[in-house]
Coordinates of C-alpha atoms in Angstrom, one line a residue:
M19 CA 0.0 0.0 0.0
E20 CA 2.8 2.4 0.8
A21 CA 4.3 1.9 -2.7
L22 CA 1.0 2.8 -4.2
I23 CA 1.0 6.3 -2.7
P24 CA 4.0 7.7 -4.7
S25 CA 2.7 6.2 -7.9
L26 CA -0.8 7.5 -7.2
S27 CA 0.5 11.0 -6.7
T28 CA 2.4 10.8 -10.0
L29 CA -0.7 9.5 -11.7
I30 CA -2.8 12.4 -10.3
E31 CA -0.2 14.8 -11.8
I32 CA -0.5 13.0 -15.2
A33 CA -4.4 13.1 -15.0
V34 CA -4.5 16.8 -14.4
A35 CA -3.9 17.7 -18.1
P36 CA -7.0 15.7 -19.3
V37 CA -9.0 17.3 -16.5
F38 CA -8.1 20.8 -17.8
L39 CA -9.1 19.6 -21.3
L40 CA -12.4 18.4 -19.8
A41 CA -12.9 21.9 -18.2
G42 CA -12.2 23.5 -21.6
I43 CA -14.7 21.2 -23.4
A44 CA -17.3 22.1 -20.7
G45 CA -16.8 25.8 -21.4
F46 CA -17.2 25.2 -25.1
L47 CA -20.4 23.2 -24.5
N48 CA -21.7 26.1 -22.4
V49 CA -21.1 28.5 -25.3
M50 CA -22.8 26.2 -27.8
S51 CA -25.8 25.5 -25.7
G52 CA -26.2 29.3 -25.3
R53 CA -26.1 29.7 -29.1
L54 CA -28.6 26.9 -29.5
G55 CA -31.0 28.7 -27.1
R56 CA -30.8 31.9 -29.0
I57 CA -31.3 30.2 -32.3
T58 CA -34.4 28.4 -30.9
D59 CA -35.8 31.7 -29.6
R60 CA -35.3 33.3 -33.0
V61 CA -37.0 30.4 -34.8
R62 CA -40.0 30.7 -32.5
S63 CA -40.3 34.5 -32.9
A64 CA -39.8 34.2 -36.7
E65 CA -42.5 31.5 -36.9
K66 CA -44.9 33.8 -34.9
E67 CA -44.1 36.7 -37.2
M68 CA -44.6 34.6 -40.3
H69 CA -48.1 33.5 -39.2
S70 CA -49.1 37.1 -38.5
Q71 CA -47.8 38.4 -41.8
T72 CA -50.1 39.4 -44.6
E73 CA -47.4 40.4 -47.1
S74 CA -46.2 37.5 -49.1
E75 CA -42.7 39.0 -49.6
Q76 CA -42.2 39.4 -45.9
S77 CA -43.5 35.9 -45.3
A78 CA -41.1 34.5 -47.9
R79 CA -38.2 36.3 -46.3
L80 CA -39.1 34.8 -42.9
R81 CA -39.5 31.4 -44.5
R82 CA -35.9 31.6 -45.9
E83 CA -34.6 32.8 -42.5
I84 CA -36.3 29.9 -40.7
I85 CA -34.8 27.4 -43.1
L86 CA -31.4 28.9 -42.4
L87 CA -32.0 28.9 -38.7
W88 CA -33.0 25.2 -38.8
R89 CA -29.7 24.4 -40.6
R90 CA -27.9 26.2 -37.8
V91 CA -29.8 24.2 -35.2
K92 CA -28.7 20.9 -36.9
L93 CA -25.1 22.1 -37.1
I94 CA -24.9 23.2 -33.5
N95 CA -26.7 20.0 -32.3
W96 CA -24.1 17.8 -34.2
S97 CA -21.3 20.0 -32.7
I98 CA -22.7 19.6 -29.2
G99 CA -22.9 15.8 -29.8
F100 CA -19.3 15.5 -31.0
C101 CA -18.2 17.8 -28.1
T102 CA -20.0 15.6 -25.5
A103 CA -18.5 12.5 -27.0
S104 CA -15.1 14.1 -26.8
A105 CA -15.7 14.8 -23.1
V106 CA -16.7 11.2 -22.6
M107 CA -13.5 10.1 -24.2
V108 CA -11.5 12.4 -21.9
C109 CA -13.3 10.7 -19.0
G110 CA -12.3 7.3 -20.5
V111 CA -8.7 8.5 -20.6
I112 CA -8.7 9.5 -17.0
M113 CA -10.5 6.3 -15.9
S114 CA -8.0 4.2 -17.9
L115 CA -5.1 5.9 -16.3
F116 CA -6.4 5.1 -12.8
A117 CA -7.6 1.6 -13.7
G118 CA -4.3 0.7 -15.2
E119 CA -2.4 1.9 -12.2
L120 CA -4.8 0.2 -9.7
W121 CA -4.8 -3.2 -11.4
Q122 CA -1.2 -2.9 -12.6
V123 CA -2.2 -3.4 -16.2
K124 CA -0.5 -1.6 -19.2
L125 CA -3.3 0.4 -20.8
N126 CA -1.0 2.6 -22.9
V127 CA -2.6 1.7 -26.2
L128 CA -6.1 2.3 -24.8
V129 CA -5.2 5.6 -23.3
V130 CA -3.5 6.8 -26.6
T131 CA -6.5 5.5 -28.7
L132 CA -9.0 7.3 -26.5
F133 CA -7.0 10.5 -26.6
I134 CA -6.7 10.4 -30.4
L135 CA -10.5 9.8 -30.5
T136 CA -11.0 12.7 -28.2
M137 CA -9.0 15.0 -30.4
L138 CA -10.8 13.8 -33.6
L139 CA -14.2 14.4 -32.0
L140 CA -13.1 17.8 -30.7
I141 CA -11.8 18.8 -34.1
S142 CA -15.1 17.7 -35.7
A143 CA -17.1 19.7 -33.1
L144 CA -15.0 22.8 -33.7
T145 CA -15.4 22.4 -37.5
L146 CA -19.1 22.1 -37.2
F147 CA -19.2 25.1 -34.8
L148 CA -17.2 27.1 -37.4
A149 CA -19.8 26.1 -40.1
E150 CA -22.6 27.2 -37.8
V151 CA -20.9 30.6 -37.2
K152 CA -20.5 31.0 -41.0
L153 CA -24.1 30.2 -41.6
A154 CA -25.1 32.7 -38.9
T155 CA -23.2 35.3 -40.8
A156 CA -24.9 34.3 -44.0
T157 CA -28.3 34.6 -42.3
I158 CA -27.4 38.1 -41.2
R159 CA -26.5 39.0 -44.8
V160 CA -29.8 37.5 -46.2
I161 CA -31.8 39.5 -43.7
R162 CA -29.8 42.7 -44.3
T163 CA -30.1 42.5 -48.1
I164 CA -33.9 41.8 -48.1
K165 CA -35.0 44.6 -45.8

């Protein structure tokens, strides 16, 4: 048991980096869920506006905006999903580090594989997030040119 304490403290030092990564992912999830909430609010208000419109031109503009907003919802949902999966993989890395030390099993390949999956999922989430931001910019341009 006494030999376990120094190796456990070393392991905790190693596990700190993935924990910081997990905190960063949590912050990113917070930003994306906030964006999703704002998009959802805009869809609801645009749909209400569209139903109260008598002008077909204004109604068509709102319809186009709603279509773009739903594309944004899909992108941000996928991004949130990839980001959440990335966080789960980070948890798997941390768990594997501790399990390997506790049971004295070499889980190096598993840890590296989970970390690579983490990064691939995070890259995918960031790419989808960038696509959503670009679509948001395009939505602003559509609204600005039509008014």
